[in-house]
Short mmCIF file of C-alpha atoms in Angstrom, two decimals:
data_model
loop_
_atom_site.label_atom_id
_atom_site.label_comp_id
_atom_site.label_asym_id
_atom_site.label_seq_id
_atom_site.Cartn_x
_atom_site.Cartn_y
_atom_site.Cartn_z
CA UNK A 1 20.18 9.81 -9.75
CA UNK A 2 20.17 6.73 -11.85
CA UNK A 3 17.44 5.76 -13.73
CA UNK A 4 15.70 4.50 -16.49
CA UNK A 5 12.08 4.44 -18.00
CA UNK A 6 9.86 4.03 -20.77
CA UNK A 7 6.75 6.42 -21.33
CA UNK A 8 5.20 4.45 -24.45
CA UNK A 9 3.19 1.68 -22.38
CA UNK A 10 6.80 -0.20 -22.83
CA UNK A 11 8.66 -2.05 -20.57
CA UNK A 12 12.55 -2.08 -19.62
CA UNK A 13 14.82 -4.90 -20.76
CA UNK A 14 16.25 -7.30 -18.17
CA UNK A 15 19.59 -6.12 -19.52
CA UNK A 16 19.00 -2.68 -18.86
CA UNK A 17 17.60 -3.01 -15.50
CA UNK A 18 20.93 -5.17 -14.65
CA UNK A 19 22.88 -2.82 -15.72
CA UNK A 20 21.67 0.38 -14.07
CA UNK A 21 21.67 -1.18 -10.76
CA UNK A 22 25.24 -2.52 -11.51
CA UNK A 23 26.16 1.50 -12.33
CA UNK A 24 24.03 2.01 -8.84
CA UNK A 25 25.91 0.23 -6.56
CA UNK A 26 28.86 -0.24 -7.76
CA UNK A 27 30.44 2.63 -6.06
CA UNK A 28 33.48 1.09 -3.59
CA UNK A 29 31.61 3.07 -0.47
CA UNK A 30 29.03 0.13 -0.52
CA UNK A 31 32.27 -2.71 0.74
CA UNK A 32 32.40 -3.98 3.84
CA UNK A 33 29.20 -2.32 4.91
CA UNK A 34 25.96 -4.06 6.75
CA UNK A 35 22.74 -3.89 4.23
CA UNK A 36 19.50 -4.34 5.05
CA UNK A 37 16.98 -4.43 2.46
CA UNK A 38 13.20 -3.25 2.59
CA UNK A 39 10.58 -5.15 0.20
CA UNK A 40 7.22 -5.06 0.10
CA UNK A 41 4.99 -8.30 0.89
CA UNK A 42 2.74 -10.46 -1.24
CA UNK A 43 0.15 -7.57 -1.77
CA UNK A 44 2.19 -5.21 -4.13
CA UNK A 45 2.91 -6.23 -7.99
CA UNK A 46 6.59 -5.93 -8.58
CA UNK A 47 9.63 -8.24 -9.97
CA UNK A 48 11.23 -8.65 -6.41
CA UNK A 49 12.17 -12.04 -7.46
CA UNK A 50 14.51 -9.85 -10.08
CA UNK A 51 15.35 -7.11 -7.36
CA UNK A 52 16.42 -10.19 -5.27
CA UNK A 53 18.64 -11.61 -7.20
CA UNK A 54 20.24 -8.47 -9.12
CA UNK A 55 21.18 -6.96 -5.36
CA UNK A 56 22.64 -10.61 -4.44
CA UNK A 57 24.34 -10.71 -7.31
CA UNK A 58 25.72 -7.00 -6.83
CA UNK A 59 26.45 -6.64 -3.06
CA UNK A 60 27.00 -10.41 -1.34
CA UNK A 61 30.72 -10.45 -2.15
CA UNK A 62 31.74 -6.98 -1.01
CA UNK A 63 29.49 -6.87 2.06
CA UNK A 64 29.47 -7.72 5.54
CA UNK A 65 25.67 -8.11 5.09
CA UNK A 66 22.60 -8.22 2.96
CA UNK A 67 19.75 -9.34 4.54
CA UNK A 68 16.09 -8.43 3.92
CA UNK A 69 12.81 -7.42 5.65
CA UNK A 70 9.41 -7.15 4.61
CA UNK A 71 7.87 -4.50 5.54
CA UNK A 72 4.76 -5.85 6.73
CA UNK A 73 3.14 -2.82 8.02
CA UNK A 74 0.15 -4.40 10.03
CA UNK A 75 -0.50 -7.61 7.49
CA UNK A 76 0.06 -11.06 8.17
CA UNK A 77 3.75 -12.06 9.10
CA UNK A 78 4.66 -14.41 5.97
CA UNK A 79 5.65 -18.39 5.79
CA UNK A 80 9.09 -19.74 4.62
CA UNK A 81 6.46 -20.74 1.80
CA UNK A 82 5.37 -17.57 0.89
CA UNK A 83 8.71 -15.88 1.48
CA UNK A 84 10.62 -18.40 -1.06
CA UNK A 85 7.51 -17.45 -3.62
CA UNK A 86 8.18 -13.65 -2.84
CA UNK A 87 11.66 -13.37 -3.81
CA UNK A 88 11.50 -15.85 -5.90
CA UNK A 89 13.84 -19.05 -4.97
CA UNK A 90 13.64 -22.56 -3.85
CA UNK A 91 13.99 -24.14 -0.40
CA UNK A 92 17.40 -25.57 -1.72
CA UNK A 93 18.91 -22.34 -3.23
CA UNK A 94 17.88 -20.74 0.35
CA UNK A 95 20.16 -23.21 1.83
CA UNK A 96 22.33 -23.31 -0.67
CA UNK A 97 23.51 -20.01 -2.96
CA UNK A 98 21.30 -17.21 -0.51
CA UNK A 99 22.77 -19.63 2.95
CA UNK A 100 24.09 -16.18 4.36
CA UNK A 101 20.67 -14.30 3.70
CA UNK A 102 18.51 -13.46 6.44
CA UNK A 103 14.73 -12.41 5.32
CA UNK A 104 12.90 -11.49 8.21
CA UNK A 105 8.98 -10.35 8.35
CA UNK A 106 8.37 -6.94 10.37
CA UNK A 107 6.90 -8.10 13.39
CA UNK A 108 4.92 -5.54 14.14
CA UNK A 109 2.60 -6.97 16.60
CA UNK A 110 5.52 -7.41 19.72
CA UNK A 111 6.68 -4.68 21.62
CA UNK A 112 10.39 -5.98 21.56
CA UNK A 113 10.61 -5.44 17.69
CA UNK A 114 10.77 -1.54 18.08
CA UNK A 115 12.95 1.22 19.49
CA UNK A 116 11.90 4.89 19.55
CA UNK A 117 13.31 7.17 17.81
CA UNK A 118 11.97 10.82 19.28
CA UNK A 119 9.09 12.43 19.88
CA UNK A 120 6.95 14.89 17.04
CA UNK A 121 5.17 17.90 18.57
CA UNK A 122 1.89 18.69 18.81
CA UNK A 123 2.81 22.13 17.20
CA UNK A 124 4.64 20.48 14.18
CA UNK A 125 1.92 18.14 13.59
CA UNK A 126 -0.96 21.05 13.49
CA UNK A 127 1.84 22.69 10.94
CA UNK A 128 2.78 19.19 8.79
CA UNK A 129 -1.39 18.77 8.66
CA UNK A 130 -2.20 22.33 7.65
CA UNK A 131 -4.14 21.96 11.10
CA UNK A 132 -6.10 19.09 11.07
CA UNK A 133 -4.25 17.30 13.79
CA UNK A 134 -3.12 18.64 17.35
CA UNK A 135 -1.41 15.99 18.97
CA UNK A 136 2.25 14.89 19.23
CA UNK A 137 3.35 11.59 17.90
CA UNK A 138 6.22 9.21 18.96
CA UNK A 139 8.35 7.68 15.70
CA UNK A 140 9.01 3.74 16.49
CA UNK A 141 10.56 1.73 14.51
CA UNK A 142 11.89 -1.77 13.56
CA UNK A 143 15.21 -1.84 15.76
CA UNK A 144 17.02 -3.96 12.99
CA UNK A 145 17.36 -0.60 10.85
CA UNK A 146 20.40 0.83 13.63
CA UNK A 147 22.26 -2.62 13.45
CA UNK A 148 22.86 -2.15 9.61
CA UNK A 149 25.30 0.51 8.28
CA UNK A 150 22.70 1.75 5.21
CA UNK A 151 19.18 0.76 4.14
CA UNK A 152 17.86 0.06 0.81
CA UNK A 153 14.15 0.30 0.09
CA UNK A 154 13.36 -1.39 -2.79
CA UNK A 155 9.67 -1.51 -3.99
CA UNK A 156 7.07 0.21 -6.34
CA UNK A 157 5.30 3.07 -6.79
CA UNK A 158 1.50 2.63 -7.62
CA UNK A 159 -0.96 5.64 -6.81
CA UNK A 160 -1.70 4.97 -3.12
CA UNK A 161 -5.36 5.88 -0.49
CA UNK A 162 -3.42 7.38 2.24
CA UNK A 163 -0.65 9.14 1.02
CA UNK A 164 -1.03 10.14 -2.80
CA UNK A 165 1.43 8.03 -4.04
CA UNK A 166 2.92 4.85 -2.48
CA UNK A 167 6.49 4.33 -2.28
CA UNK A 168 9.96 5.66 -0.54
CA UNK A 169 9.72 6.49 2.89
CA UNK A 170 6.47 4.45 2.73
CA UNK A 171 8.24 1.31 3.23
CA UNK A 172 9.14 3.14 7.15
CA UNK A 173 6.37 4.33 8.16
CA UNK A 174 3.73 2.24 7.83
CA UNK A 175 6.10 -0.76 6.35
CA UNK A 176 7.99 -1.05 10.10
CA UNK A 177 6.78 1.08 11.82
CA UNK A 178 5.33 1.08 15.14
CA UNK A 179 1.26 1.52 15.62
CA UNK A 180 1.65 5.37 16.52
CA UNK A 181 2.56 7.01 13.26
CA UNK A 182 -0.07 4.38 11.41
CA UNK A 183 -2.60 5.66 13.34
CA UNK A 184 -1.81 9.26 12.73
CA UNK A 185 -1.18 9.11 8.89
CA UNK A 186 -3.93 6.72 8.33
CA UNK A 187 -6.06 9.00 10.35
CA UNK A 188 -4.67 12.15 8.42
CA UNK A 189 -5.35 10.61 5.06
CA UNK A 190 -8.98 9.76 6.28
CA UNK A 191 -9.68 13.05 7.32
CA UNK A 192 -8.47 14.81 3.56
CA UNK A 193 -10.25 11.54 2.52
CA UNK A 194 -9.34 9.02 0.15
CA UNK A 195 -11.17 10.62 -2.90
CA UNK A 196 -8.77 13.83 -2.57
CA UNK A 197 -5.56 12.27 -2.05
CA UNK A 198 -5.28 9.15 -4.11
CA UNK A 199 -3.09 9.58 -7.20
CA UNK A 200 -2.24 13.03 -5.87
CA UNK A 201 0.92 14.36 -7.11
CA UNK A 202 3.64 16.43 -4.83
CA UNK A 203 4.32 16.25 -1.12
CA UNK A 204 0.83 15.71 0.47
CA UNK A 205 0.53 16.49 3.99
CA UNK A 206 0.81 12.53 4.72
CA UNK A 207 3.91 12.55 3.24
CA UNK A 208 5.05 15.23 4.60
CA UNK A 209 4.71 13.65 8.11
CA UNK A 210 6.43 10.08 7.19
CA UNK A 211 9.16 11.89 5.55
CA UNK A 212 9.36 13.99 8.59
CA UNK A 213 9.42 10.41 10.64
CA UNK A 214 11.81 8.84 8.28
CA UNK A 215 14.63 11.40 8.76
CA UNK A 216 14.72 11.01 12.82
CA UNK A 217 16.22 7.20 11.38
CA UNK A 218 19.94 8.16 11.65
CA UNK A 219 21.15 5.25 9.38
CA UNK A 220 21.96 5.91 5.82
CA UNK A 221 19.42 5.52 3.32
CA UNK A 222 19.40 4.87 -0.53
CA UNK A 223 15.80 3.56 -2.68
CA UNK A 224 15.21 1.83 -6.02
CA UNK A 225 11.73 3.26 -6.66
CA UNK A 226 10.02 1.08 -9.49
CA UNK A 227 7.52 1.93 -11.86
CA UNK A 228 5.86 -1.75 -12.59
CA UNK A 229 3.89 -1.97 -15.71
CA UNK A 230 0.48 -2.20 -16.03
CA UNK A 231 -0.71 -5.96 -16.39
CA UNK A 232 2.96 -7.49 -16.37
CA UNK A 233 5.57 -7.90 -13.99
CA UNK A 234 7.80 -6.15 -15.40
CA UNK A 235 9.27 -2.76 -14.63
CA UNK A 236 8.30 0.88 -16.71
CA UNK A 237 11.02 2.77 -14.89
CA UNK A 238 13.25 2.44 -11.88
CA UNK A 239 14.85 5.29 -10.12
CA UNK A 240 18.32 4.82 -7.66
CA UNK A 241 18.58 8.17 -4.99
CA UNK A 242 17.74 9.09 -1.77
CA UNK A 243 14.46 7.86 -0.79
CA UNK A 244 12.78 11.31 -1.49
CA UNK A 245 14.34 12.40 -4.78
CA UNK A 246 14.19 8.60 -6.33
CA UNK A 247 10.24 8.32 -5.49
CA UNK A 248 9.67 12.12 -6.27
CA UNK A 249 10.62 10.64 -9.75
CA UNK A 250 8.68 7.30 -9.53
CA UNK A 251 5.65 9.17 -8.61
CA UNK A 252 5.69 11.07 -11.64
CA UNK A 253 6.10 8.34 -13.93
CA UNK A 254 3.34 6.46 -12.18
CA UNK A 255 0.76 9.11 -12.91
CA UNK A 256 1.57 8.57 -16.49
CA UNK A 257 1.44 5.04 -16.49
CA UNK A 258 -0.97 3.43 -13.32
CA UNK A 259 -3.95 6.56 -13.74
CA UNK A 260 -6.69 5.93 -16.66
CA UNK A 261 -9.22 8.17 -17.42
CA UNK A 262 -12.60 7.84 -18.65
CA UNK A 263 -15.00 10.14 -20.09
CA UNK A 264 -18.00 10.05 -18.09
CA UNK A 265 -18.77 8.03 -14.43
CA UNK A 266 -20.39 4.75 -14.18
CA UNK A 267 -23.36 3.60 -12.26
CA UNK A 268 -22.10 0.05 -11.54
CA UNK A 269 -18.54 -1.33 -11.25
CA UNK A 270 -17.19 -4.67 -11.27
CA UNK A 271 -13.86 -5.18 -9.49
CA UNK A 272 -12.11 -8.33 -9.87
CA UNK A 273 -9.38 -8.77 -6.73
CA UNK A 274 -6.50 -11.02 -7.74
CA UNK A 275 -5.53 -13.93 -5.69
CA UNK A 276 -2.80 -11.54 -4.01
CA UNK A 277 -5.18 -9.70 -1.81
CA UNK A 278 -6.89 -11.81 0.76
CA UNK A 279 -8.68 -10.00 2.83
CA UNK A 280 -11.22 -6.86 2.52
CA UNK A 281 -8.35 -5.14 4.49
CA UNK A 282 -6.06 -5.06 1.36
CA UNK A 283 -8.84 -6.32 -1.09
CA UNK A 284 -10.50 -2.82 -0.09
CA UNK A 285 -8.19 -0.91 -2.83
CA UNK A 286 -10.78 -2.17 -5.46
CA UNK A 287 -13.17 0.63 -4.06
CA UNK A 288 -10.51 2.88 -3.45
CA UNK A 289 -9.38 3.06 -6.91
CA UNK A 290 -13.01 3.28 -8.58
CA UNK A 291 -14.51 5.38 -6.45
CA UNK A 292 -13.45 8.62 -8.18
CA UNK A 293 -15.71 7.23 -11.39
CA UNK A 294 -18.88 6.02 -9.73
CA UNK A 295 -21.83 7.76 -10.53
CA UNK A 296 -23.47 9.47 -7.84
CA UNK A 297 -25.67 6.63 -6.14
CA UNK A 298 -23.69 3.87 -8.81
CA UNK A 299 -22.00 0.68 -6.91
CA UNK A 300 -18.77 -1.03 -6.37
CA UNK A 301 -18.91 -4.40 -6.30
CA UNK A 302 -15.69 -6.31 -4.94
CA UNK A 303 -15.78 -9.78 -6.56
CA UNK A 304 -13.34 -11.53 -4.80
CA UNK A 305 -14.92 -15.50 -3.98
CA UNK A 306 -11.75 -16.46 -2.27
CA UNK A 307 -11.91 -13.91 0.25
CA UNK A 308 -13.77 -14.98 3.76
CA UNK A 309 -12.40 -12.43 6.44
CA UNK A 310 -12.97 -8.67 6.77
CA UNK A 311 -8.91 -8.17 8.05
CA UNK A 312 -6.88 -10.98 9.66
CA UNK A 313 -5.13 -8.58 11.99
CA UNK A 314 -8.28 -5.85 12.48
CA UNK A 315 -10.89 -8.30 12.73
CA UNK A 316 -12.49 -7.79 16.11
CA UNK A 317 -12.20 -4.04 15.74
CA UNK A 318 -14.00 -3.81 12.20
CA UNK A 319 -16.75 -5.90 13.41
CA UNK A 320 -17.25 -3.58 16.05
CA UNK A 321 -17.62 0.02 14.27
CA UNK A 322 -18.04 -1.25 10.96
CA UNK A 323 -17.71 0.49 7.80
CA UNK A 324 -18.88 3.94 7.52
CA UNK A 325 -18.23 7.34 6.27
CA UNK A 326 -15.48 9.80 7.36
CA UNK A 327 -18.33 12.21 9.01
CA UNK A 328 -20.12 9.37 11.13
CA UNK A 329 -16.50 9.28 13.29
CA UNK A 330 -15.84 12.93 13.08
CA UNK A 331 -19.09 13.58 14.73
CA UNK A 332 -19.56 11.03 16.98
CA UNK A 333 -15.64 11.37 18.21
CA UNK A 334 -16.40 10.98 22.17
CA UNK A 335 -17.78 7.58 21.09
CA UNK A 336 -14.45 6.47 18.66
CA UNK A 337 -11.91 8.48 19.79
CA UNK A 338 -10.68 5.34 21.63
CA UNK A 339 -10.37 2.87 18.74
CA UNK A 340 -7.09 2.43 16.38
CA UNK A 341 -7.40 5.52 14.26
CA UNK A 342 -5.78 3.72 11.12
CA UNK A 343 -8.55 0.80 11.56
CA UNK A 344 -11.18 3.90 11.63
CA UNK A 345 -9.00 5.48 8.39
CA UNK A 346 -9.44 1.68 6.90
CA UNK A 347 -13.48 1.67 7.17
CA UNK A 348 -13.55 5.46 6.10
CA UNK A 349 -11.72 4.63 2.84
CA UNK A 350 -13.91 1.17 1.94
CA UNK A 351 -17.30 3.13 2.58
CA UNK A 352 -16.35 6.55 0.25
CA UNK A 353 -17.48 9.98 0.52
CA UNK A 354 -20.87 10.90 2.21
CA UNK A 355 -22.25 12.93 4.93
CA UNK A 356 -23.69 12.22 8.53
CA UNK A 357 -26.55 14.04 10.31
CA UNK A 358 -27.15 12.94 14.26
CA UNK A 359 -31.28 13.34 13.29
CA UNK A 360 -30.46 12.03 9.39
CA UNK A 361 -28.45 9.48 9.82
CA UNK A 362 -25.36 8.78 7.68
CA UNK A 363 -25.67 9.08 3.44
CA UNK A 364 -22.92 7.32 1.27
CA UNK A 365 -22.57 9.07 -1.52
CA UNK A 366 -22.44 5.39 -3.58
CA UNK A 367 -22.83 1.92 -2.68
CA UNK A 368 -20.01 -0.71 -1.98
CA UNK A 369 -21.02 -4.56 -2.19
CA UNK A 370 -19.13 -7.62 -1.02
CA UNK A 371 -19.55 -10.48 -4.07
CA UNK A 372 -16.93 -12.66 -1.32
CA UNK A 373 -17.03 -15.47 0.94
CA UNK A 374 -18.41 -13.33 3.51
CA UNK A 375 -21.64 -14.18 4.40
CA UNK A 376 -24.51 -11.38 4.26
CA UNK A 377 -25.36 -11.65 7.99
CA UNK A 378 -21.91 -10.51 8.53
CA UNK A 379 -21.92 -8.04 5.55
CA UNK A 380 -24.82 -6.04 7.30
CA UNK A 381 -23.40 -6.19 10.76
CA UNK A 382 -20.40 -4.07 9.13
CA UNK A 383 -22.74 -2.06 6.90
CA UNK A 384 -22.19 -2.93 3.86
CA UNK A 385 -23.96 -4.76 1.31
CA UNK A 386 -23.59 -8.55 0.39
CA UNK A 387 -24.01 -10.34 -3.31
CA UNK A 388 -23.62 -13.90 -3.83
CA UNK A 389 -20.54 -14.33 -6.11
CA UNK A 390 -22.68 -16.86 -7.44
CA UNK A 391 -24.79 -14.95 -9.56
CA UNK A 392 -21.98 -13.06 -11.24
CA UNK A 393 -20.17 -14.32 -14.86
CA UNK A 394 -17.97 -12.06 -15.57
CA UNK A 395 -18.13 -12.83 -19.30
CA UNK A 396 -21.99 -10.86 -18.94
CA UNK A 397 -20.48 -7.75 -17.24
CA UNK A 398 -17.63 -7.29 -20.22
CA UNK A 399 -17.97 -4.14 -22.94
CA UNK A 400 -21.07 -2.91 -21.12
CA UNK A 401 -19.20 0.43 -20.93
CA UNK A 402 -21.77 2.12 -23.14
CA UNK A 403 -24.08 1.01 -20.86
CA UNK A 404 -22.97 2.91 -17.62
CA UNK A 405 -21.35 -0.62 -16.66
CA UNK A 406 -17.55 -1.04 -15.83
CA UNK A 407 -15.74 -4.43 -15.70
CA UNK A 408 -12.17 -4.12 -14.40
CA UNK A 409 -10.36 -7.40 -14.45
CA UNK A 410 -7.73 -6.49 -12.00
CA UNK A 411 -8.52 -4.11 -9.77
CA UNK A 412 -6.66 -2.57 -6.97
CA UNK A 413 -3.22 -0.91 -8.54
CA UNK A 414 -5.02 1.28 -11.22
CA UNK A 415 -6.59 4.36 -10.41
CA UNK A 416 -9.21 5.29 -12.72
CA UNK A 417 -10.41 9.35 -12.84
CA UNK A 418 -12.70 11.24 -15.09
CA UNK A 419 -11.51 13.48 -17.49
CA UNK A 420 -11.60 16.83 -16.73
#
């Protein structure tokens, strides 16, 4: 493995970073070869403009390839615009220095994008979920991945709702992968919940199924994991192996760096959602990574103004179970079992823990409020509860800590946890 990493709330130099991925690939096997590079979107922090450049740089001479796709996973395909901002270039030096580059968005939403790789088992997947699940699952993927000779995944590692950790084989399955193994590990993570499995170290049984998914891809695969420093841009660690081994180490470094802990719970949290997220779809991680230190009965507020849609892609579906806990589906399965399991997973994770009684009725164990563009006529037709952004200065909510009251600034890639 190569890799480097600071522990001390540091950050890397550019030098360094340049020249362990110069040491990474600089092995003759990588000439001649077709490479096709995985990056996240627009909703992860990371230096991909860096990344970008440094594998140009690195591979464009001696290969027969390098192109890149963005592994999309359900969200929004992205614009020239957006792409150019992603990795960081101009509309000139795309036509000019990156002219053989192809970047292509994961279209996930046509048929033709996909080929199938197998078929899991109904038997393996009651073993991979310790018995949860009893169905068998069929792997597609992006068909671009067996018309390149090795794939790189290259994005971070942040402590992740579904699968413990984010990261690695991640950038598969969901990143291009078709809707059936979303579903199922969406589904999966629902069912352990979100509260249990975020920031969970170790193979969790949702990563035990996309690894499981990601080794029926026969082409070659290598992964720059990154550790991206809290607030900056800038990179903590990196780690070069096979996807397993390289975000194995990520993860760990991650729990040192993206996991703050706090001595006692709070009864009401502010969470600020960048610019980056927009849409509760992806906004939604400001619950997900407060929830483990709200008060029994305390709130999450997601103050995001900007935001005006529930999910861009998931729309029509949210509106039509809305958001509720894990229990309310579990029990009333005849009446769900026929709606996108991940979309169900997605409303599971943004409402928290609680229970559900058929005479009793359904009990969040806290409260989550929109402070968005969404108006509250359509915040109670998806159960949750509305607050005009209006009303909120963030200046009042800061160093109220004493108080019970949490402001987080930039919420959505740090998982907060009580101290034990």
């Amino acid at each position: 493995m190569y890799s480097l990493a600071v522990t001390n709330n540091g950050t890397l130099a550019d030098e360094e970073v340049c020249q362990l991925v110069h040491q990474a690939l600089a092995d003759s096997r990588f000439d001649g070869q077709r490479i096709l590079v995985l990056i996240p979107d627009g909703t992860r922090t990371a230096p991909i403009p860096q990344m970008f450049r440094l594998l140009h740089q690195e591979l464009n001479n001696r290969v027969a390839a390098l192109d890149f796709l963005i592994a999309l996973g359900t969200h929004n395909p992205m614009s020239e615009e957006q792409i150019n901002r992603l990795v960081g270039v101009t509309t000139e030096e795309r036509e000019t220095t990156f002219k053989g580059v192809h970047i292509f968005n994961h279209l996930w939403n046509l048929p033709e994008t996909f080929i199938s790789c197998g078929v899991i088992s109904a038997a393996e997947i009651a073993e991979i979920s310790n018995g949860m699940l009893h169905q068998e699952v069929e792997v597609r993927v992006n068909k671009l991945v067996t018309e390149y000779d090795l794939i790189i995944i290259c994005g971070p590692v942040f402590p992740h709702e579904v699968v413990g950790f984010s990261g690695g084989n991640k950038y598969f399955f969901p990143g291009i992968s078709g809707q059936e193994v979303i579903n199922l590990s969406h589904w999966l993570g629902a069912l352990i919940t979100c509260y249990e499995i975020i920031g969970t170290l170790g193979i969790t049984p949702v990563r035990r199924l996309i690894n499981r998914a990601a080794n029926m891809i026969s082409t070659p695969k290598l992964c720059l994991a990154m550790v991206v420093a809290p607030k900056t841009n800038q990179l903590a660690g990196i780690y070069i192996d096979k996807p397993e081994l390289a975000w194995e180490a990520a993860a760990k470094l991650s729990a040192k760096v993206h996991i703050k802990y706090v001595d006692r719970p709070f009864k009401q949290v502010l969470s600020v959602m960048p610019q980056m997220y927009d849409d509760i779809w992806t906004a939604a991680k400001g619950m997900y990574k407060l929830e483990p230190v709200v008060a029994d009965g305390g709130e999450v507020i997601i103050y995001a103004p900007h935001i005006t849609e529930f999910s861009y892609t998931h729309g029509e579906v949210l509106a039509e179970i809305g958001y509720h806990v894990r229990d309310y589906f579990v029990k009333q399965w005849d009446k769900f079992q026929g709606y996108p399991a991940g979309v169900l997973a997605h409303s599971t994770h943004l409402k928290g823990m609680g229970t559900f009684d058929p005479i009793e009725g359904e009990k969040a164990r806290i409260c989550v409020t929109l402070a968005t563009g969404i108006s509250p006529e359509r915040c109670a037709a998806h159960n949750l509860n509305y607050r005009d952004p209006a009303t909120i200065q963030l200046t009042e909510w800061s160093y109220r800590e004493h108080e019970g009251i949490l402001l987080v600034p930039k919420a959505g890639e740090i998982l907060y946890r009580i101290n034990k």
